[in-house]
Each structure stands twice: as structure tokens, then as C-alpha cells.
GROMACS .gro file of C-alpha atoms in nm:
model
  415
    1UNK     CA    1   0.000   0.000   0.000
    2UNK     CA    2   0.255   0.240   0.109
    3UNK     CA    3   0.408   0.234  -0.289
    4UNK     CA    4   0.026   0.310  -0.398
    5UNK     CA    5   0.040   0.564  -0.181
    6UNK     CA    6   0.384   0.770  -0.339
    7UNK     CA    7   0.253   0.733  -0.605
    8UNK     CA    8  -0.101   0.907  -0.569
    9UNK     CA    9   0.099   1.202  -0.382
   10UNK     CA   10   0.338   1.202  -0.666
   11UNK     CA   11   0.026   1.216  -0.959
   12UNK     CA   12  -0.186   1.482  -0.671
   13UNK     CA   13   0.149   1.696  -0.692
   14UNK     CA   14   0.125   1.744  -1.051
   15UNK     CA   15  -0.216   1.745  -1.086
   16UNK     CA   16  -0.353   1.995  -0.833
   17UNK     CA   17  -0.184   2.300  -1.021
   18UNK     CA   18  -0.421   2.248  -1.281
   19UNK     CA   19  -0.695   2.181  -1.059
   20UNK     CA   20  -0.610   2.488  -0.914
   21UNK     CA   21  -0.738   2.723  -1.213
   22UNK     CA   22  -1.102   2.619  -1.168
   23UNK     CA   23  -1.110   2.573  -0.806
   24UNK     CA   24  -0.997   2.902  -0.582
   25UNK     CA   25  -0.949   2.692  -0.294
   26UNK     CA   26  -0.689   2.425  -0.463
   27UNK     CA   27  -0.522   2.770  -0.599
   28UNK     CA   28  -0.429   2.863  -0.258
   29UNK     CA   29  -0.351   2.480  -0.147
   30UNK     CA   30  -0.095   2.473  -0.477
   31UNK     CA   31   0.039   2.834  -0.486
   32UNK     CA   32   0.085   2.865  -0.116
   33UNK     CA   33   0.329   2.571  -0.152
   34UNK     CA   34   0.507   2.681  -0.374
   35UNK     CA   35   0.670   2.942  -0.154
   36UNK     CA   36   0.715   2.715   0.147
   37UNK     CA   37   1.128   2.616   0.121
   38UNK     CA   38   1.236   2.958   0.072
   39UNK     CA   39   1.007   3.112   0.360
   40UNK     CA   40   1.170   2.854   0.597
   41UNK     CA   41   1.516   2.936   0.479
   42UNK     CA   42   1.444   3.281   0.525
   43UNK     CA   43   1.257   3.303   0.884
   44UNK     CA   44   1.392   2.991   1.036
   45UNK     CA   45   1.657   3.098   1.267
   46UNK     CA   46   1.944   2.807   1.268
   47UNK     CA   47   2.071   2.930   1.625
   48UNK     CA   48   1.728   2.867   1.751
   49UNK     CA   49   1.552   2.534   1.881
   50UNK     CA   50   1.180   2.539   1.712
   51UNK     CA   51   0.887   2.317   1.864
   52UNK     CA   52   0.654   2.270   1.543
   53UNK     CA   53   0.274   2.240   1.592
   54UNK     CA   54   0.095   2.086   1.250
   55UNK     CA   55  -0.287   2.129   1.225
   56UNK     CA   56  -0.506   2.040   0.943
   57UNK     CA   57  -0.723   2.357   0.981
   58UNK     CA   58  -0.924   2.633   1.238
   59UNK     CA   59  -1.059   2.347   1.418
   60UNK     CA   60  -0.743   2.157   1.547
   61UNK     CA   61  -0.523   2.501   1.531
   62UNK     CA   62  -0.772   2.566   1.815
   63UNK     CA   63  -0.648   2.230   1.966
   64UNK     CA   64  -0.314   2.345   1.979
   65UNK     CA   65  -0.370   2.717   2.082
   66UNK     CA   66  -0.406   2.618   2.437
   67UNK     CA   67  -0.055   2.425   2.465
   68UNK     CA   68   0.109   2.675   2.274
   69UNK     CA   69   0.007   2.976   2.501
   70UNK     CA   70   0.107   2.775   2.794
   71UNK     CA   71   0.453   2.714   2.649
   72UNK     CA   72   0.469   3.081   2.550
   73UNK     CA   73   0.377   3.158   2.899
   74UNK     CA   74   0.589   2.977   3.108
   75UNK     CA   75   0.908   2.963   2.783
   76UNK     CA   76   0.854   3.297   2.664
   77UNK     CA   77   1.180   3.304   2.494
   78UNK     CA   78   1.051   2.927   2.297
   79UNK     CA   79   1.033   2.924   1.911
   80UNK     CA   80   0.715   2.801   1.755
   81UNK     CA   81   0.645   2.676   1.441
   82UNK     CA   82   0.285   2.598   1.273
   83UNK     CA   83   0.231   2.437   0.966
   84UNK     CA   84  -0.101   2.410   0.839
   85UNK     CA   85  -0.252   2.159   0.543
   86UNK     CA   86  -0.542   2.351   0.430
   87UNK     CA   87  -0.597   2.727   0.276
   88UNK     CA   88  -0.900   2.782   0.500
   89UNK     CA   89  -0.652   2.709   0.840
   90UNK     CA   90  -0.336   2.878   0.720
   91UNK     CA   91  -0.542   3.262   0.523
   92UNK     CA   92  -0.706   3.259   0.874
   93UNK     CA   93  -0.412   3.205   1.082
   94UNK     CA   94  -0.109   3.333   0.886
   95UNK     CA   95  -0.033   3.623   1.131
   96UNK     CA   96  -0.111   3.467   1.479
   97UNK     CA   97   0.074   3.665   1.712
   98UNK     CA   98   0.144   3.389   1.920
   99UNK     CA   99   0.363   3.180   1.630
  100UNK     CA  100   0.702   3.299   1.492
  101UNK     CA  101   0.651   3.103   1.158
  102UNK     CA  102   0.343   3.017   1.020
  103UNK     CA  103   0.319   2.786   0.666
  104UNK     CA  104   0.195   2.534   0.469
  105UNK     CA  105   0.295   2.173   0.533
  106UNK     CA  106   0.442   2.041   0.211
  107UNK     CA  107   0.306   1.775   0.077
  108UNK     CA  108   0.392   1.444   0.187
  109UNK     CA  109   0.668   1.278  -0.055
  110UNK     CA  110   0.996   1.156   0.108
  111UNK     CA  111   1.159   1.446  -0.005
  112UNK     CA  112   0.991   1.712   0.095
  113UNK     CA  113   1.013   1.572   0.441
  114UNK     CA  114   1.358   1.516   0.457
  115UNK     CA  115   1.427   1.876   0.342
  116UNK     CA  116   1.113   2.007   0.539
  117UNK     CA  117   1.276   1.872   0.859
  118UNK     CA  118   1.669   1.918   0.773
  119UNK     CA  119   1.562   2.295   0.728
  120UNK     CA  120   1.340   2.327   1.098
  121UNK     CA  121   1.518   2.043   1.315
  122UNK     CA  122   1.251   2.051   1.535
  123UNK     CA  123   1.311   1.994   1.912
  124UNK     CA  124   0.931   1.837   1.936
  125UNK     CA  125   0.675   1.783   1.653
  126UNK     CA  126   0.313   1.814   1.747
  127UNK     CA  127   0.047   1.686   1.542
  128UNK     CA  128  -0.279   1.741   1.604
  129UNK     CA  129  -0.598   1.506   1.630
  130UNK     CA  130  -0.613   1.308   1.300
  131UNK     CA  131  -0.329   1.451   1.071
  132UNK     CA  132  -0.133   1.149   1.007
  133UNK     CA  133   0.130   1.139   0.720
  134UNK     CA  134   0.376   0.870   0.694
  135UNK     CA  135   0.643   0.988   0.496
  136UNK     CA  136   0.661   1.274   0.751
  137UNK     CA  137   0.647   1.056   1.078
  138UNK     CA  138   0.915   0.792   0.867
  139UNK     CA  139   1.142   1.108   0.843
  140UNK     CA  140   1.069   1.217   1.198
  141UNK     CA  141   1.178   0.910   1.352
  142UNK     CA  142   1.490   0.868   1.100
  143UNK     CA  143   1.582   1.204   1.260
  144UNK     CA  144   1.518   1.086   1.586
  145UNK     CA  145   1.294   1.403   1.693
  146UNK     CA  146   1.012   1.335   1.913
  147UNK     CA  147   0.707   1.336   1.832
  148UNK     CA  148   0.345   1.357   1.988
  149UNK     CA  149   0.002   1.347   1.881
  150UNK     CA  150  -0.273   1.538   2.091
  151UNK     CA  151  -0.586   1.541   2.125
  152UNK     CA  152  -0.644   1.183   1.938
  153UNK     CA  153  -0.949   1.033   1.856
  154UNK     CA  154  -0.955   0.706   1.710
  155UNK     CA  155  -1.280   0.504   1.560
  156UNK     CA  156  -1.257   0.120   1.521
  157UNK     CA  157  -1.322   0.180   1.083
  158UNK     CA  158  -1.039   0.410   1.068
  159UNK     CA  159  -0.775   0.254   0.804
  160UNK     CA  160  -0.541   0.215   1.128
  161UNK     CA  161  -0.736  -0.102   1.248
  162UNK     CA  162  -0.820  -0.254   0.934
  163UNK     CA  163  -0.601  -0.529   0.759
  164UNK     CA  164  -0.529  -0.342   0.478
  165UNK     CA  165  -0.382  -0.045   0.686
  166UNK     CA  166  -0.017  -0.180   0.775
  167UNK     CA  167   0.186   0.143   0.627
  168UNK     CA  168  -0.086   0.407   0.849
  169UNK     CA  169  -0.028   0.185   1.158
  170UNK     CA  170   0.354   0.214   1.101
  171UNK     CA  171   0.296   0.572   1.088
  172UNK     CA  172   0.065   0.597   1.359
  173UNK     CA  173   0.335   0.400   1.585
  174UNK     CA  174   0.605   0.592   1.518
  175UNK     CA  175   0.497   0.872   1.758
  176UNK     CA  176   0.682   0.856   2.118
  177UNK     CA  177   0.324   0.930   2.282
  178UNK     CA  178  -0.053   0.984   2.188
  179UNK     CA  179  -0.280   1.204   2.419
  180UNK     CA  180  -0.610   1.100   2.320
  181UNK     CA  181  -0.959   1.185   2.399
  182UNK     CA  182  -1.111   0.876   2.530
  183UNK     CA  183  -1.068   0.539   2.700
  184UNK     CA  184  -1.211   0.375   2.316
  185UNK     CA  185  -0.904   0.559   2.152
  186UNK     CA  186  -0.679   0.385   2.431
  187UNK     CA  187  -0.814   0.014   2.377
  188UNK     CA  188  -0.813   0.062   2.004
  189UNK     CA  189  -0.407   0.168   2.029
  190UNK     CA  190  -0.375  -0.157   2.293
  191UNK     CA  191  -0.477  -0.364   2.003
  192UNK     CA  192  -0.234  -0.242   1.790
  193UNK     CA  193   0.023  -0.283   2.027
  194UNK     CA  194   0.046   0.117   2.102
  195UNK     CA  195   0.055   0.169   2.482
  196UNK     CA  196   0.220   0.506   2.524
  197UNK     CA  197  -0.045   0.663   2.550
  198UNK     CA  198  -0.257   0.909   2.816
  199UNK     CA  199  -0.625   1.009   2.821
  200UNK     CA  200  -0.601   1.363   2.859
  201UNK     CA  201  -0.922   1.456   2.690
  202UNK     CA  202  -0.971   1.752   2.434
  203UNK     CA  203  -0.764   2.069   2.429
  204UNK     CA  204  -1.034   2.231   2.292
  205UNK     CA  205  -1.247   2.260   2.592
  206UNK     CA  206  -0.961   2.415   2.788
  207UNK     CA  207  -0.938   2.660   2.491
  208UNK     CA  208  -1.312   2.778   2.511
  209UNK     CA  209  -1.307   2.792   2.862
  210UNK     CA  210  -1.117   3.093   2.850
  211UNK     CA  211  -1.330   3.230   2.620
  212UNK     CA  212  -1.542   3.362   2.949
  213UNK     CA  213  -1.241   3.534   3.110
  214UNK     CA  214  -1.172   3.737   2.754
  215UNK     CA  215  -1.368   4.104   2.728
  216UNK     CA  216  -1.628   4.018   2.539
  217UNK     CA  217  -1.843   4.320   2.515
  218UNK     CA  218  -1.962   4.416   2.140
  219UNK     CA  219  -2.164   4.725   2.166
  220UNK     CA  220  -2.291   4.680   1.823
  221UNK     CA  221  -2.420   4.357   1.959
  222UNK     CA  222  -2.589   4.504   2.295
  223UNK     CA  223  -2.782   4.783   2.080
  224UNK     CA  224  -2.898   4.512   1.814
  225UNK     CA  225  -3.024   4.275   2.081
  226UNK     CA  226  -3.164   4.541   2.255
  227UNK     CA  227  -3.262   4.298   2.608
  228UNK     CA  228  -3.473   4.092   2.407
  229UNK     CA  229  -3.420   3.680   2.399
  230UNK     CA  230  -3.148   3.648   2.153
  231UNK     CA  231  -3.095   3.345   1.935
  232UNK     CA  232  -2.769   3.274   1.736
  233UNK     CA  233  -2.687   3.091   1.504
  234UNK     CA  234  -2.357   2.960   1.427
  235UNK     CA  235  -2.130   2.886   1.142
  236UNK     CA  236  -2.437   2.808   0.938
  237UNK     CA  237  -2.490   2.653   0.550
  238UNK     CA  238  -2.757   2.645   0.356
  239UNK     CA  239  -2.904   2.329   0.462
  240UNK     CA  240  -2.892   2.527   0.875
  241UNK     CA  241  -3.079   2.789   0.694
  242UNK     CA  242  -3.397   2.534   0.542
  243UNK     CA  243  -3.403   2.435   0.912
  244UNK     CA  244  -3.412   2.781   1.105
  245UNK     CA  245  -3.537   3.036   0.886
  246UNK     CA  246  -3.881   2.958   0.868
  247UNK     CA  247  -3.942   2.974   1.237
  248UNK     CA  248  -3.751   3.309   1.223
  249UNK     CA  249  -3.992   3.407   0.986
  250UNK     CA  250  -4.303   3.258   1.174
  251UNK     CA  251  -4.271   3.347   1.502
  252UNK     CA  252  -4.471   3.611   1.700
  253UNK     CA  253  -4.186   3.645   2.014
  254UNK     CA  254  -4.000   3.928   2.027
  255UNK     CA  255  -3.699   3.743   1.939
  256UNK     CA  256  -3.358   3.902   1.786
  257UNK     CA  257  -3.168   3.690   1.555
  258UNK     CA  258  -2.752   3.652   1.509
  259UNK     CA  259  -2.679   3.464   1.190
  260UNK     CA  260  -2.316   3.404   1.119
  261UNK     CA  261  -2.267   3.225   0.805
  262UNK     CA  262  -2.000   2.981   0.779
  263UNK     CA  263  -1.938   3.110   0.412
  264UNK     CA  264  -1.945   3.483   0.365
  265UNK     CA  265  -1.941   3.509  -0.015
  266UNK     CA  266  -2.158   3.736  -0.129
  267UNK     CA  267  -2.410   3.555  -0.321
  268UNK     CA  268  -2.414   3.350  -0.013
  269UNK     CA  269  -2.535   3.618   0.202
  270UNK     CA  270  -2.740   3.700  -0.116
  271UNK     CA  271  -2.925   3.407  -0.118
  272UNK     CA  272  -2.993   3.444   0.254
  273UNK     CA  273  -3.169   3.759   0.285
  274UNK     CA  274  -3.415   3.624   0.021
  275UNK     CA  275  -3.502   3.383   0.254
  276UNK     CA  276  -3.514   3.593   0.540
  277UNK     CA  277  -3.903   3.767   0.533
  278UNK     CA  278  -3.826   3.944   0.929
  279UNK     CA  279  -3.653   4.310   0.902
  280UNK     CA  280  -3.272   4.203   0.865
  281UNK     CA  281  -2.909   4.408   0.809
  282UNK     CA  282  -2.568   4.270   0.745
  283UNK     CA  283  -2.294   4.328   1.002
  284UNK     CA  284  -2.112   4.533   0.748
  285UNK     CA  285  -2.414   4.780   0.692
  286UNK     CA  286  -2.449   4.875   1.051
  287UNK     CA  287  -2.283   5.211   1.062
  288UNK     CA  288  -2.558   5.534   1.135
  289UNK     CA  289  -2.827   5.241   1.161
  290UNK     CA  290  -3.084   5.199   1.471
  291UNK     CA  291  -3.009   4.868   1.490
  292UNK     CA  292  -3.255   4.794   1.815
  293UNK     CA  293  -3.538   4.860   1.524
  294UNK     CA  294  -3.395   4.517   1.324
  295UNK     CA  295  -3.477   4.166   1.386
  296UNK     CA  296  -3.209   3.985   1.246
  297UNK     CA  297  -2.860   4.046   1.245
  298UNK     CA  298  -2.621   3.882   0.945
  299UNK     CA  299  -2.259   3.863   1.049
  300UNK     CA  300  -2.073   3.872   0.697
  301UNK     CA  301  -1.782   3.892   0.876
  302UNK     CA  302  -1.531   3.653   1.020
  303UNK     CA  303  -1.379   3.651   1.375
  304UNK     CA  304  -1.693   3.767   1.592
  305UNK     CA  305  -1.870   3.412   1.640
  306UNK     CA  306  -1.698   3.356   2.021
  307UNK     CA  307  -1.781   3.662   2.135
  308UNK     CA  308  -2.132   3.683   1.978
  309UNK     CA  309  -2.219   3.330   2.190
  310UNK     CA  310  -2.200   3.534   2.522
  311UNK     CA  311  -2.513   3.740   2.437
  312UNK     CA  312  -2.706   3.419   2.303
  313UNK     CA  313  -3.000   3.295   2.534
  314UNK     CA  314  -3.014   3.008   2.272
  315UNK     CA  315  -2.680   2.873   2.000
  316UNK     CA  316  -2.800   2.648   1.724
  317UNK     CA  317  -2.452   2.535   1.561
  318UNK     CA  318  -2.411   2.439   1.176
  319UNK     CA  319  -2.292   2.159   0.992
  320UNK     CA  320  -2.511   1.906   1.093
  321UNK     CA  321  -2.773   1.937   0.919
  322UNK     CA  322  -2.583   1.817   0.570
  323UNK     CA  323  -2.275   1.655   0.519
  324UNK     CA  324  -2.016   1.970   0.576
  325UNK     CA  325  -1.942   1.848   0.935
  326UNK     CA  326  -2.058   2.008   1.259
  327UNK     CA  327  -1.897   2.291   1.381
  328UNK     CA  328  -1.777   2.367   1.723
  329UNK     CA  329  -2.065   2.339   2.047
  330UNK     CA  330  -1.830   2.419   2.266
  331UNK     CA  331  -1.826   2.741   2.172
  332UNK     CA  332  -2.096   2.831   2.264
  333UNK     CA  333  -2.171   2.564   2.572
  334UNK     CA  334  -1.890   2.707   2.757
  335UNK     CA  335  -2.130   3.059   2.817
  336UNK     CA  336  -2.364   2.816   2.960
  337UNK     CA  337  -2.660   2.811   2.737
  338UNK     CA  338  -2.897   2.550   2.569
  339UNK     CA  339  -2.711   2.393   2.174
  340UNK     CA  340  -2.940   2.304   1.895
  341UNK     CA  341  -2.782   2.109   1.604
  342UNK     CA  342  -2.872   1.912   1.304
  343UNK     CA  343  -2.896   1.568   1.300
  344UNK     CA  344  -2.567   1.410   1.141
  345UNK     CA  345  -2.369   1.451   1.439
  346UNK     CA  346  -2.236   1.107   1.495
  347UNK     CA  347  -1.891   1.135   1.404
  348UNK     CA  348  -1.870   1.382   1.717
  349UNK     CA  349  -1.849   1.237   2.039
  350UNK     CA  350  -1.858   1.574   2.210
  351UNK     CA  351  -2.216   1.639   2.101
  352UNK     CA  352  -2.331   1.295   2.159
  353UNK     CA  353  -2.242   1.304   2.506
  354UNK     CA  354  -2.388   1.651   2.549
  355UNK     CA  355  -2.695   1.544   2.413
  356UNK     CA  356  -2.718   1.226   2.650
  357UNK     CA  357  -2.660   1.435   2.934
  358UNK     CA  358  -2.974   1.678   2.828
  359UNK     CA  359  -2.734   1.991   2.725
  360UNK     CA  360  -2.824   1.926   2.332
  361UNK     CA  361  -3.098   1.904   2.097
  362UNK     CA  362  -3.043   1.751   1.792
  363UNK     CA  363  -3.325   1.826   1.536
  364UNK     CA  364  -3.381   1.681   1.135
  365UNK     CA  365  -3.616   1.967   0.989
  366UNK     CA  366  -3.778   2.256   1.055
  367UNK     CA  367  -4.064   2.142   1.268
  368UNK     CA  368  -3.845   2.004   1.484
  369UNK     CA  369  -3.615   2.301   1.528
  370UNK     CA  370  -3.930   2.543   1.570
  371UNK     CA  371  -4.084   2.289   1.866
  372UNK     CA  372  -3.755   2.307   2.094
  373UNK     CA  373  -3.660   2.650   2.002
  374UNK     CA  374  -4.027   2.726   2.167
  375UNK     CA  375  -4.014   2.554   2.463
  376UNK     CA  376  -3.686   2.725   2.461
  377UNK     CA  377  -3.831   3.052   2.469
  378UNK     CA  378  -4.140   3.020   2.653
  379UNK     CA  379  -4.012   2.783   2.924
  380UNK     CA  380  -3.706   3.003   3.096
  381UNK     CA  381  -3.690   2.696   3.387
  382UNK     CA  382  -3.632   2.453   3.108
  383UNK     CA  383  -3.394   2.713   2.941
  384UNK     CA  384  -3.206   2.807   3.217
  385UNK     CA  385  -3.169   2.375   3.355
  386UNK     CA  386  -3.036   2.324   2.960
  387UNK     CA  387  -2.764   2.600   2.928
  388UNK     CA  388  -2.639   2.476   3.307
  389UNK     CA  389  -2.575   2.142   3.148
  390UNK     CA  390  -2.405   2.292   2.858
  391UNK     CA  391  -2.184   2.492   3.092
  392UNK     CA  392  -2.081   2.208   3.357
  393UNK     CA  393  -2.031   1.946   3.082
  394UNK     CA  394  -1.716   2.201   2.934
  395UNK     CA  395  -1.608   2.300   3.295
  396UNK     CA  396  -1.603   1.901   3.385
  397UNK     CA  397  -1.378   1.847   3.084
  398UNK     CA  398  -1.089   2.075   3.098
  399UNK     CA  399  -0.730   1.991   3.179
  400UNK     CA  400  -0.592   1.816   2.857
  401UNK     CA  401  -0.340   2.124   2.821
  402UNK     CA  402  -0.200   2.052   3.230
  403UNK     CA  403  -0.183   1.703   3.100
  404UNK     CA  404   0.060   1.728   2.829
  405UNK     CA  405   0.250   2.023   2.980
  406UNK     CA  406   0.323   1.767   3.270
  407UNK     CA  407   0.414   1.543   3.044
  408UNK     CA  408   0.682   1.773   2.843
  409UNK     CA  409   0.778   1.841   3.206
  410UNK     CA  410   0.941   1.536   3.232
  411UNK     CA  411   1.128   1.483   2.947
  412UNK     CA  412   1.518   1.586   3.054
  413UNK     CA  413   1.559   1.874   2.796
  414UNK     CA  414   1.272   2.004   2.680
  415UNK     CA  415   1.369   2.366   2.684
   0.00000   0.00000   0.00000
């Protein structure tokens, strides 16, 4: 397999330049490469020892915030490197104050590794959650640098457990240790024969924790909502929008409305205010407007969604109700108040178990979304019991950052 696999990087490195001209996206994913071996030679400092943090995208860079601003904090004078695989991650994140390089991760031939890593020497390599590649990790522990995977979460029909999947397993057991998320991820590693391993839980809880100690007054916001019951919805497609904007447009409460679109493209916001029948303005329209006098509020902007969660009374999160993937409940759970999703949630343990534990509401269609988002409303006991769910299930499941900062404690030269 691993031969089948060279080659298909080999073919995707020649072939995704001309993928790139009709697809934006795979433009960036190309041309951002392209650039990668002379930005390290130019901002790597040889002199300097580099711990290098590799996330897919947003979602597991937030994994790795919370270690790295712990390591900042108590090794201020540490180097850190983040690499990122996808365009969405690395336009986001490209001038993170808290990294002193940020790039793309090259793709994964044997070369590029070798001169990837020959040009870094990284004291520690860090991947995050699922990003696995095995010409990397073969170079890695060639090079004898350690490496650790964080925040792991491993399902038994993942290639790693199945017959076929020798040349992943190798990969996944060249890593020194695996922080993972749950005691399945732990027996499914014992089977392998993988015991270095600690159940630390997810970083990501630790990182929206904090959220609530951040200033997160948005006076905009505060004149919009105007002490009315405020609903938001988060990080929302198309298929989120079937599902909540006809009980925006049906209901008699006096009820303000936070949309933030996952997409901000402009026929995407487009096509939303056609659907939207309720007096609505975009974010970026606000200016000399009495925005108490609107109902719904469209965030066409990016960067707002935390903060916007501590005014909610209600979050309904996006993603679930297609394919796309569900977006992040912790988000807003950690302010403490009631999560509505779509239904395809089941690759996401997080909202499973809030949903068990009555914190979650998990709806297919519109009916459904308009009967809990009621009671919701009307029923401020039932409200209130649901958000204090929300917010004890995140503060019962921090400390995955103390865990692997322990751990790096103990290794003899860390730092």
C-alpha cells in the first residue's frame, strides 16, 4: 500500500496546479506551496531550537492554541512553528501573534520531508488530532525528533485497524506518545500494540473555557439585541438555513436573531436575505443604523462568532444538518446556554455526550427546530436547567493542556 500511496501524492502533486485554475481553494492549497522552502530558509533561525505544531485547519489550530500559550507563557523566549494543510486554516491564521513562523505543510513525498525537517530540526513535533502522514512521521523518527500526537481520537473503521492499513499503523506508531480523547481511543491503540499513551481529553475545551475570562463586550451587539431573547446561530450553510429560517420568519416572540454564516461570499449572504421575510441588516451595513429597530442580524464577517455566543440565550450550531461536518458546540456551551444542532452529528463524540446528558438538541427539519426553540423561549426553567448542562459538561472536561504540559515536564531537555 505504502508504494500506492507515493505514487497518488506524486500524480496529486502534478495534478492539483491544474486543478487549481477552476477551483480558488486548490489555488491557494498549490500556490501557497510553492513558496514554502524559501520562507523557511528565510525566517527559520538556525541558532534557535523550534517546537513545530501541524494542524489540518481552524478546528485543530484551536487544539493546539491552548498548549502553545502555555509554552509561551511559562518559555517565553521558545520558538514556535505551525504548519497548516489547508488554505481555510493557514489565510485565517497566517499572522497569529502567538507563532514565529506560520506555513503550509508540504506535501507528503519523502523528499519534501527530509528537506522540510533538515531545514526546521525541530526539538518536538506536534500533530494534532487526526493529521497522520507517513512519509513525515518515517522522516521524523529517521531524525530521531520526538514526536506527539494530541488530542487523538480514534474510531474502530479508521484505516489504522483494518487489515489493509499496515503502512498508516507504522505511521501511527512511530509517535513517542498519543494524548487522546477517550478510553475507546486507548483500547483501540492496545490492540495495535500502542501503549504510550494518556487520556487527557480535548484541548479544545480548555481553549473555550477561557473564552469567558476574555472582554467580550460588542456594543454593536448590545444595541442590536436590545434585552430581548437572543438566538444565534452559528457557522451556518444552507441546509442550517432550510431548518431555522422559517421559524424566524413565523414566530410572533419578540426574538432578535444573530446569523453568522459559515461562508461569507456574497451571493451566499445573497441568497440568505431572500429567505429571510423578518426586518434584517448585514454586520457590514451597521454604521448610522438603529439597529434595536432590526430583527435579524447577518454577520458577513469573520472573527466575531466567540464573542457573539456570550449574548445568546439560545446557540443552534451548523454543519449538521448536511454533510459539511458540525462545527464547534463548545463554543458556545462554555457561556452556559442550551445547543441546537442538526442531526448528522455522529462522528462527534462531544455532542453525543452533550446530548445524553440533556445539554443538546439535535433536530432533522424545521418542525423540529421550531418545537424546541419554543419551549426554549417560553419555558425560561427549562432554558435556564439546559444551558447549566451545557456549561458544567465544558467545565467538567478541561485539563488536557496541564496534561501534556506535565508530560513535556518530564522529558530531561525540553527547553
Amino acid at each position: 500500500m505504502k508504494p500506492l500511496y507515493n505514487i497518488a501524492t506524486k500524480i496529486a502533486e502534478k495534478a492539483l496546479p491544474l486543478a487549481g485554475r477552476f477551483n480558488e481553494k486548490l489555488k491557494l492549497f498549490t500556490e501557497g506551496r510553492k513558496s514554502v522552502f524559501s520562507e523557511l530558509e528565510e525566517k527559520i533561525n538556525p541558532n534557535k531550537e523550534y517546537l513545530w505544531f501541524h494542524a489540518a485547519s481552524l478546528g485543530e489550530f484551536e487544539q493546539a492554541l491552548p498548549i502553545i500559550e502555555e509554552i509561551k507563557k511559562e518559555f517565553p523566549k521558545c520558538k514556535i512553528l505551525v504548519t497548516f494543510f489547508s488554505p481555510s486554516g493557514y489565510e485565517n491564521k497566517k499572522n497569529h501573534p502567538l507563532a514565529d513562523v506560520i506555513t503550509y505543510l508540504p506535501l507528503d513525498t519523502r523528499k519534501n520531508a527530509k528537506r522540510f525537517l533538515e531545514l526546521v530540526k525541530p526539538k518536538i513535533a506536534f500533530f494534532i488530532k487526526y493529521e497522520i502522514w507517513p512519509n513525515f512521521m518515517a522522516e521524523i523518527k529517521k531524525q530521531n525528533i520526538k514526536s506527539l500526537l494530541i488530542s487523538g481520537a480514534f474510531r474502530e473503521n479508521q484505516i489504522y485497524f483494518k487489515p489493509y492499513g499496515g503502512f498508516m499503523r507504522k505511521a501511527l506508531q512511530t509517535f513517542d506518545h498519543i494524548f487522546v480523547q477517550n478510553e475507546a481511543s486507548i483500547a483501540l491503540l492496545k490492540n495495535i500494540g500502542f501503549n504510550n499513551t494518556t487520556l487527557s481529553g480535548d484541548t479544545r475545551f480548555d481553549r473555550v473555557s477561557r473564552q469567558i475570562q476574555y472582554d467580550n463586550k460588542l456594543e454593536f451587539a448590545e444595541n442590536f439585541i436590545d434585552k430581548k431573547t437572543c438566538l444565534v446561530a452559528g457557522s451556518t450553510w444552507p441546509e442550517d438555513e432550510e431548518i431555522i429560517v422559517p421559524f424566524i420568519n413565523q414566530t410572533s416572540e419578540k426574538l432578535k436573531v444573530i446569523i453568522a454564516p459559515h461562508e461569507i461570499k456574497e451571493e451566499k449572504i445573497n441568497a440568505l436575505e431572500q429567505k429571510i421575510k423578518k426586518k434584517a441588516i448585514r454586520y457590514s451595513q451597521r454604521e448610522s443604523r438603529d439597529l434595536e429597530s432590526y430583527d435579524v442580524l447577518i454577520l458577513d464577517t469573520i472573527g466575531l462568532l466567540g464573542k457573539i455566543y456570550s449574548y445568546a440565550n439560545i446557540a443552534y450550531v451548523g454543519g449538521a444538518a448536511g454533510t459539511t461536518g458540525l462545527h464547534n458546540i463548545l463554543e458556545p456551551a462554555t457561556f452556559g446556554i442550551p445547543v441546537i444542532i442538526g442531526e448528522n452529528y455522529k462522528k462527534f463524540p462531544e455532542a453525543a455526550r452533550l446530548r445524553q446528558l440533556a445539554g443538546l438538541y439535535s433536530v432533522a427539519n424545521a418542525e423540529e427546530f421550531s418545537s424546541i426553540t419554543n419551549k426554549l423561549i417560553t419555558d425560561k426553567h427549562f432554558r435556564d436547567k439546559t444551558g447549566m448542562i451545557a456549561g458544567h459538561f465544558i467545565n467538567s472536561n478541561t485539563g488536557a493542556t496541564r496534561s501534556v504540559m506535565n508530560y513535556l515536564k518530564t522529558l530531561p531537555d525540553f527547553i
